[in-house]
Amino acid sequence: MSALTLHYDVPGDDFTRAGEASSDIKNKLKQMGISPDVIRNVAIATYEGEINMVIHANGGTIDAAIDAESITLTIKDTGGGIPDVELAMQEGYTTAQEHIRALGFGAGMGLPNMKKYTDEFNITSEVGKGTEVIMKVYLSK
Amino acid sequence: MTIGDIKKLLECEVLCCDDRLESEVHTACGSDMMSDVLAFVKDQAVLLTGLLNPQVVRTAEMMDIICIVFVRGKKPDDAVVSLAAQKNIAILSTANRMFEACGVLYESGLRGGISSGGVGCSAGGCLDECAYIAL
């Protein structure tokens, strides 16, 4: 399989469009004949990241790199950053306001889900500068 | 159980993809919190929710969920139905409340699935009802 890279700019001001990048990545992976389980894991992890960027960081970028062994996802924003990453990784911990919860998100499952559905997960965040999440999903387990 | 069976059991109106009524569903999940739904992975599932925004369809798409049942008589707007049609996700609407709808499907043999993460019912301020049909 030849390497493929995909890049998406995620707007931060339109909740209704959130998920379009993840949907496109999912469709492209399907076209490449990648296994459904791998595709679903990539789709969920990317979607959670995309939603997080829209809710918390006024958008950002998503890059996907597909090679013969794995899919690497880089989700980056220049939002407010996360003061305590360890705390943010705990299931159920959230800083989302009530209006976000009314939209069906902000249950404190975003980052834990991203880690859960990927084989490698790394997050770096700096308050006032932004957050970068790099995840890898192996094509064969 | 088929989507058509769900339609009969919950006395649903079908809002899109009625060509999917013969499709089998194996599991169900009921929640208004999409992040909780995203912690749940089972094949050929149906999602029951009272949330109406497009992210319900996006969530279903990511999870390969093939049918969404809107409870409490709720109906999404045309843009949401159109998005579901694009994704070939059947949209049903029932007058039943979440708890009753889940109970009817459970009683009729449909079972749910909990991910290894063990996520269960979410209780948020926006929720007046929530149910997870668990194994």
CSV table of C-alpha atoms in Angstrom, one decimal:
chain,number,residue,atom,x,y,z
A,1,MET,CA,0.0,0.0,0.0
A,2,SER,CA,1.4,3.4,-0.9
A,3,ALA,CA,1.5,6.1,1.7
A,4,LEU,CA,-1.4,8.5,1.8
A,5,THR,CA,-1.8,11.7,3.7
A,6,LEU,CA,-4.9,13.6,4.4
A,7,HIS,CA,-5.3,17.1,5.8
A,8,TYR,CA,-8.4,18.9,7.2
A,9,ASP,CA,-9.0,22.3,8.6
A,10,VAL,CA,-11.7,22.1,11.1
A,11,PRO,CA,-13.8,25.3,11.6
A,12,GLY,CA,-14.5,26.1,15.2
A,13,ASP,CA,-17.7,28.1,14.8
A,14,ASP,CA,-20.0,25.5,13.3
A,15,PHE,CA,-21.1,22.6,15.5
A,16,THR,CA,-23.4,21.3,12.8
A,17,ARG,CA,-20.4,20.6,10.5
A,18,ALA,CA,-18.3,18.9,13.2
A,19,GLY,CA,-17.6,15.4,12.1
A,20,GLU,CA,-17.2,16.1,8.3
A,21,ALA,CA,-13.5,15.5,8.4
A,22,SER,CA,-13.9,12.2,10.4
A,23,SER,CA,-16.6,11.2,7.9
A,24,ASP,CA,-14.3,11.8,5.0
A,25,ILE,CA,-11.5,9.9,6.5
A,26,LYS,CA,-13.8,7.0,7.2
A,27,ASN,CA,-15.0,7.0,3.6
A,28,LYS,CA,-11.4,7.1,2.2
A,29,LEU,CA,-10.3,4.2,4.4
A,30,LYS,CA,-13.3,2.2,3.2
A,31,GLN,CA,-12.3,2.8,-0.4
A,32,MET,CA,-8.8,1.6,0.5
A,33,GLY,CA,-10.3,-1.7,1.7
A,34,ILE,CA,-9.1,-1.4,5.3
A,35,SER,CA,-10.8,-3.7,7.8
A,36,PRO,CA,-14.1,-2.4,9.3
A,37,ASP,CA,-12.9,-2.7,12.9
A,38,VAL,CA,-9.8,-0.6,12.2
A,39,ILE,CA,-11.9,2.0,10.3
A,40,ARG,CA,-14.4,2.2,13.2
A,41,ASN,CA,-11.6,2.7,15.7
A,42,VAL,CA,-10.0,5.5,13.6
A,43,ALA,CA,-13.4,7.1,13.0
A,44,ILE,CA,-14.4,7.2,16.6
A,45,ALA,CA,-11.0,8.5,17.8
A,46,THR,CA,-10.9,11.2,15.0
A,47,TYR,CA,-14.5,12.2,15.6
A,48,GLU,CA,-14.0,12.7,19.4
A,49,GLY,CA,-10.9,14.8,18.6
A,50,GLU,CA,-12.8,16.8,16.0
A,51,ILE,CA,-15.7,17.4,18.4
A,52,ASN,CA,-13.3,18.4,21.2
A,53,MET,CA,-11.6,21.0,18.9
A,54,VAL,CA,-14.9,22.5,18.0
A,55,ILE,CA,-16.2,22.6,21.5
A,56,HIS,CA,-13.1,23.6,23.4
A,57,ALA,CA,-10.6,25.1,21.0
A,58,ASN,CA,-12.3,27.0,18.2
A,59,GLY,CA,-11.3,24.5,15.7
A,60,GLY,CA,-7.9,23.2,14.5
A,61,THR,CA,-6.4,20.7,12.1
A,62,ILE,CA,-6.5,16.9,11.5
A,63,ASP,CA,-3.9,15.0,9.6
A,64,ALA,CA,-4.1,11.4,8.8
A,65,ALA,CA,-1.2,9.4,7.4
A,66,ILE,CA,-1.8,5.9,6.2
A,67,ASP,CA,1.0,3.5,5.4
A,68,ALA,CA,1.3,-0.3,5.1
A,69,GLU,CA,1.3,-0.8,8.9
A,70,SER,CA,-0.7,1.8,10.6
A,71,ILE,CA,-2.8,5.0,10.5
A,72,THR,CA,-1.4,8.0,12.3
A,73,LEU,CA,-3.8,10.7,13.3
A,74,THR,CA,-2.6,14.1,14.4
A,75,ILE,CA,-5.1,16.4,15.9
A,76,LYS,CA,-3.9,19.9,16.7
A,77,ASP,CA,-5.5,23.1,18.0
A,78,THR,CA,-4.3,26.5,19.2
A,79,GLY,CA,-7.0,26.8,21.9
A,80,GLY,CA,-6.7,27.4,25.5
A,81,GLY,CA,-4.8,24.2,26.3
A,82,ILE,CA,-5.5,21.7,29.2
A,83,PRO,CA,-4.1,22.7,32.6
A,84,ASP,CA,-4.1,19.1,34.0
A,85,VAL,CA,-3.9,16.5,31.3
A,86,GLU,CA,-3.9,13.6,33.8
A,87,LEU,CA,-7.2,14.8,35.2
A,88,ALA,CA,-8.6,15.4,31.7
A,89,MET,CA,-7.8,11.7,30.8
A,90,GLN,CA,-10.1,10.4,33.6
A,91,GLU,CA,-13.4,9.1,32.4
A,92,GLY,CA,-16.2,11.4,33.4
A,93,TYR,CA,-14.0,14.5,34.1
A,94,THR,CA,-15.3,17.4,32.1
A,95,THR,CA,-15.0,21.2,32.0
A,96,ALA,CA,-17.8,21.5,29.4
A,97,GLN,CA,-20.6,24.0,30.1
A,98,GLU,CA,-24.2,23.0,30.3
A,99,HIS,CA,-25.0,24.2,26.8
A,100,ILE,CA,-22.4,21.7,25.4
A,101,ARG,CA,-23.8,18.9,27.5
A,102,ALA,CA,-27.2,19.8,26.0
A,103,LEU,CA,-25.7,19.0,22.6
A,104,GLY,CA,-24.8,15.5,23.7
A,105,PHE,CA,-21.2,16.0,24.5
A,106,GLY,CA,-19.0,17.0,27.4
A,107,ALA,CA,-19.6,13.8,29.4
A,108,GLY,CA,-15.9,13.5,30.0
A,109,MET,CA,-15.4,10.6,27.6
A,110,GLY,CA,-13.7,12.3,24.7
A,111,LEU,CA,-10.0,11.9,25.5
A,112,PRO,CA,-10.6,8.5,27.3
A,113,ASN,CA,-12.4,7.2,24.2
A,114,MET,CA,-9.6,8.5,21.9
A,115,LYS,CA,-7.1,6.5,24.0
A,116,LYS,CA,-9.3,3.5,24.2
A,117,TYR,CA,-9.8,3.1,20.5
A,118,THR,CA,-6.2,3.6,19.4
A,119,ASP,CA,-3.0,1.5,19.8
A,120,GLU,CA,-0.7,4.5,20.6
A,121,PHE,CA,-1.9,7.7,22.2
A,122,ASN,CA,0.2,10.7,23.0
A,123,ILE,CA,-1.1,14.1,24.2
A,124,THR,CA,0.8,17.3,24.8
A,125,SER,CA,-0.9,20.5,25.9
A,126,GLU,CA,0.2,23.9,27.0
A,127,VAL,CA,-2.1,26.4,28.6
A,128,GLY,CA,-2.6,29.4,26.3
A,129,LYS,CA,-1.0,27.7,23.3
A,130,GLY,CA,-3.0,24.6,22.5
A,131,THR,CA,-3.2,20.9,22.4
A,132,GLU,CA,-1.8,18.2,20.1
A,133,VAL,CA,-2.9,14.6,20.2
A,134,ILE,CA,-1.0,12.0,18.1
A,135,MET,CA,-2.7,8.6,17.8
A,136,LYS,CA,-1.8,5.5,15.9
A,137,VAL,CA,-4.0,2.5,14.9
A,138,TYR,CA,-2.3,-0.6,13.7
A,139,LEU,CA,-3.7,-2.2,10.5
A,140,SER,CA,-3.2,-5.7,11.9
A,141,LYS,CA,-3.5,-6.6,15.5
B,1,MET,CA,-34.9,-8.5,15.3
B,2,THR,CA,-35.3,-6.4,12.2
B,3,ILE,CA,-35.8,-2.6,12.0
B,4,GLY,CA,-39.3,-3.4,10.8
B,5,ASP,CA,-39.9,-5.3,14.1
B,6,ILE,CA,-38.8,-2.2,16.0
B,7,LYS,CA,-41.1,-0.1,13.9
B,8,LYS,CA,-44.0,-2.4,14.9
B,9,LEU,CA,-43.1,-2.8,18.6
B,10,LEU,CA,-42.6,0.9,19.2
B,11,GLU,CA,-45.3,2.0,16.8
B,12,CYS,CA,-42.8,4.2,15.0
B,13,GLU,CA,-43.1,6.5,12.1
B,14,VAL,CA,-40.3,5.9,9.5
B,15,LEU,CA,-38.7,9.2,8.5
B,16,CYS,CA,-36.1,7.8,6.1
B,17,CYS,CA,-34.5,4.7,4.6
B,18,ASP,CA,-37.6,2.5,4.8
B,19,ASP,CA,-35.8,0.2,2.4
B,20,ARG,CA,-33.8,-0.9,5.5
B,21,LEU,CA,-36.7,-2.4,7.4
B,22,GLU,CA,-35.5,-5.9,6.7
B,23,SER,CA,-32.1,-5.2,8.1
B,24,GLU,CA,-31.2,-7.1,11.2
B,25,VAL,CA,-30.2,-5.3,14.4
B,26,HIS,CA,-28.4,-7.2,17.1
B,27,THR,CA,-27.9,-4.7,19.9
B,28,ALA,CA,-29.3,-1.5,21.2
B,29,CYS,CA,-28.1,1.6,23.1
B,30,GLY,CA,-30.2,4.3,24.6
B,31,SER,CA,-28.6,7.6,25.5
B,32,ASP,CA,-28.6,11.4,25.0
B,33,MET,CA,-24.9,11.6,25.6
B,34,MET,CA,-23.1,10.9,22.3
B,35,SER,CA,-19.7,10.4,24.1
B,36,ASP,CA,-21.3,7.6,26.0
B,37,VAL,CA,-22.6,6.1,22.8
B,38,LEU,CA,-19.1,6.3,21.3
B,39,ALA,CA,-17.8,4.2,24.2
B,40,PHE,CA,-20.2,1.4,23.0
B,41,VAL,CA,-19.2,-0.8,20.2
B,42,LYS,CA,-21.4,-3.5,18.8
B,43,ASP,CA,-22.3,-4.5,15.3
B,44,GLN,CA,-25.6,-3.7,13.7
B,45,ALA,CA,-26.9,-1.6,16.5
B,46,VAL,CA,-29.9,0.7,17.0
B,47,LEU,CA,-29.5,3.9,18.9
B,48,LEU,CA,-32.4,5.3,20.9
B,49,THR,CA,-32.2,9.0,21.8
B,50,GLY,CA,-34.0,12.2,22.5
B,51,LEU,CA,-31.3,14.4,21.1
B,52,LEU,CA,-32.1,15.9,17.7
B,53,ASN,CA,-28.9,17.6,16.4
B,54,PRO,CA,-26.9,16.3,13.4
B,55,GLN,CA,-24.2,14.9,15.7
B,56,VAL,CA,-26.6,12.1,16.5
B,57,VAL,CA,-26.3,11.0,12.9
B,58,ARG,CA,-22.6,11.6,12.8
B,59,THR,CA,-22.1,9.5,15.9
B,60,ALA,CA,-24.2,6.7,14.4
B,61,GLU,CA,-22.1,6.9,11.2
B,62,MET,CA,-18.9,6.6,13.1
B,63,MET,CA,-20.2,3.6,15.1
B,64,ASP,CA,-21.8,1.8,12.1
B,65,ILE,CA,-25.2,2.1,13.8
B,66,ILE,CA,-27.8,1.4,11.2
B,67,CYS,CA,-30.9,2.8,12.8
B,68,ILE,CA,-31.8,5.7,15.1
B,69,VAL,CA,-35.1,5.8,17.0
B,70,PHE,CA,-36.1,9.2,18.3
B,71,VAL,CA,-38.1,8.9,21.5
B,72,ARG,CA,-40.9,11.0,23.1
B,73,GLY,CA,-42.4,11.7,19.6
B,74,LYS,CA,-39.4,13.8,18.6
B,75,LYS,CA,-38.6,14.3,15.0
B,76,PRO,CA,-35.3,15.8,13.7
B,77,ASP,CA,-35.4,18.6,11.0
B,78,ASP,CA,-35.0,17.9,7.3
B,79,ALA,CA,-31.3,18.5,7.3
B,80,VAL,CA,-30.7,15.8,9.9
B,81,VAL,CA,-33.0,13.3,8.0
B,82,SER,CA,-31.2,14.1,4.8
B,83,LEU,CA,-27.8,13.5,6.3
B,84,ALA,CA,-29.1,10.1,7.7
B,85,ALA,CA,-30.4,9.2,4.2
B,86,GLN,CA,-27.0,10.0,2.7
B,87,LYS,CA,-25.5,7.6,5.2
B,88,ASN,CA,-28.2,4.9,4.8
B,89,ILE,CA,-29.2,5.1,8.4
B,90,ALA,CA,-32.9,4.5,9.1
B,91,ILE,CA,-34.6,7.1,11.1
B,92,LEU,CA,-37.7,6.2,13.2
B,93,SER,CA,-39.7,8.2,15.7
B,94,THR,CA,-41.8,6.8,18.5
B,95,ALA,CA,-44.1,8.4,21.0
B,96,ASN,CA,-42.7,6.1,23.7
B,97,ARG,CA,-40.4,7.6,26.3
B,98,MET,CA,-36.8,6.3,26.5
B,99,PHE,CA,-37.3,4.0,29.4
B,100,GLU,CA,-40.4,2.4,28.0
B,101,ALA,CA,-38.9,2.1,24.5
B,102,CYS,CA,-35.8,0.4,25.8
B,103,GLY,CA,-38.0,-1.9,28.0
B,104,VAL,CA,-40.2,-3.0,25.1
B,105,LEU,CA,-37.2,-3.8,23.0
B,106,TYR,CA,-35.5,-5.7,25.8
B,107,GLU,CA,-38.6,-7.6,26.6
B,108,SER,CA,-38.8,-8.6,23.0
B,109,GLY,CA,-35.3,-10.1,23.0
B,110,LEU,CA,-33.0,-7.3,21.9
B,111,ARG,CA,-30.0,-7.0,24.1
B,112,GLY,CA,-27.3,-4.3,24.5
B,113,GLY,CA,-23.6,-4.2,24.8
B,114,ILE,CA,-21.3,-2.5,27.2
B,115,SER,CA,-17.8,-1.8,26.0
B,116,SER,CA,-14.8,-3.0,28.0
B,117,GLY,CA,-14.7,0.5,29.4
B,118,GLY,CA,-17.9,-0.3,31.3
B,119,VAL,CA,-19.7,2.9,30.5
B,120,GLY,CA,-23.3,2.8,31.7
B,121,CYS,CA,-26.0,5.3,32.1
B,122,SER,CA,-25.1,8.9,31.9
B,123,ALA,CA,-26.8,11.4,34.1
B,124,GLY,CA,-26.5,14.9,32.8
B,125,GLY,CA,-28.6,17.9,33.5
B,126,CYS,CA,-29.9,17.8,29.9
B,127,LEU,CA,-31.2,14.3,30.4
B,128,ASP,CA,-34.6,13.5,31.8
B,129,GLU,CA,-34.3,9.9,30.9
B,130,CYS,CA,-31.5,7.6,29.9
B,131,ALA,CA,-31.1,3.9,29.6
B,132,TYR,CA,-28.5,1.5,28.5
B,133,ILE,CA,-29.7,-1.9,27.6
B,134,ALA,CA,-27.1,-4.1,29.2
B,135,LEU,CA,-26.2,-7.7,28.7
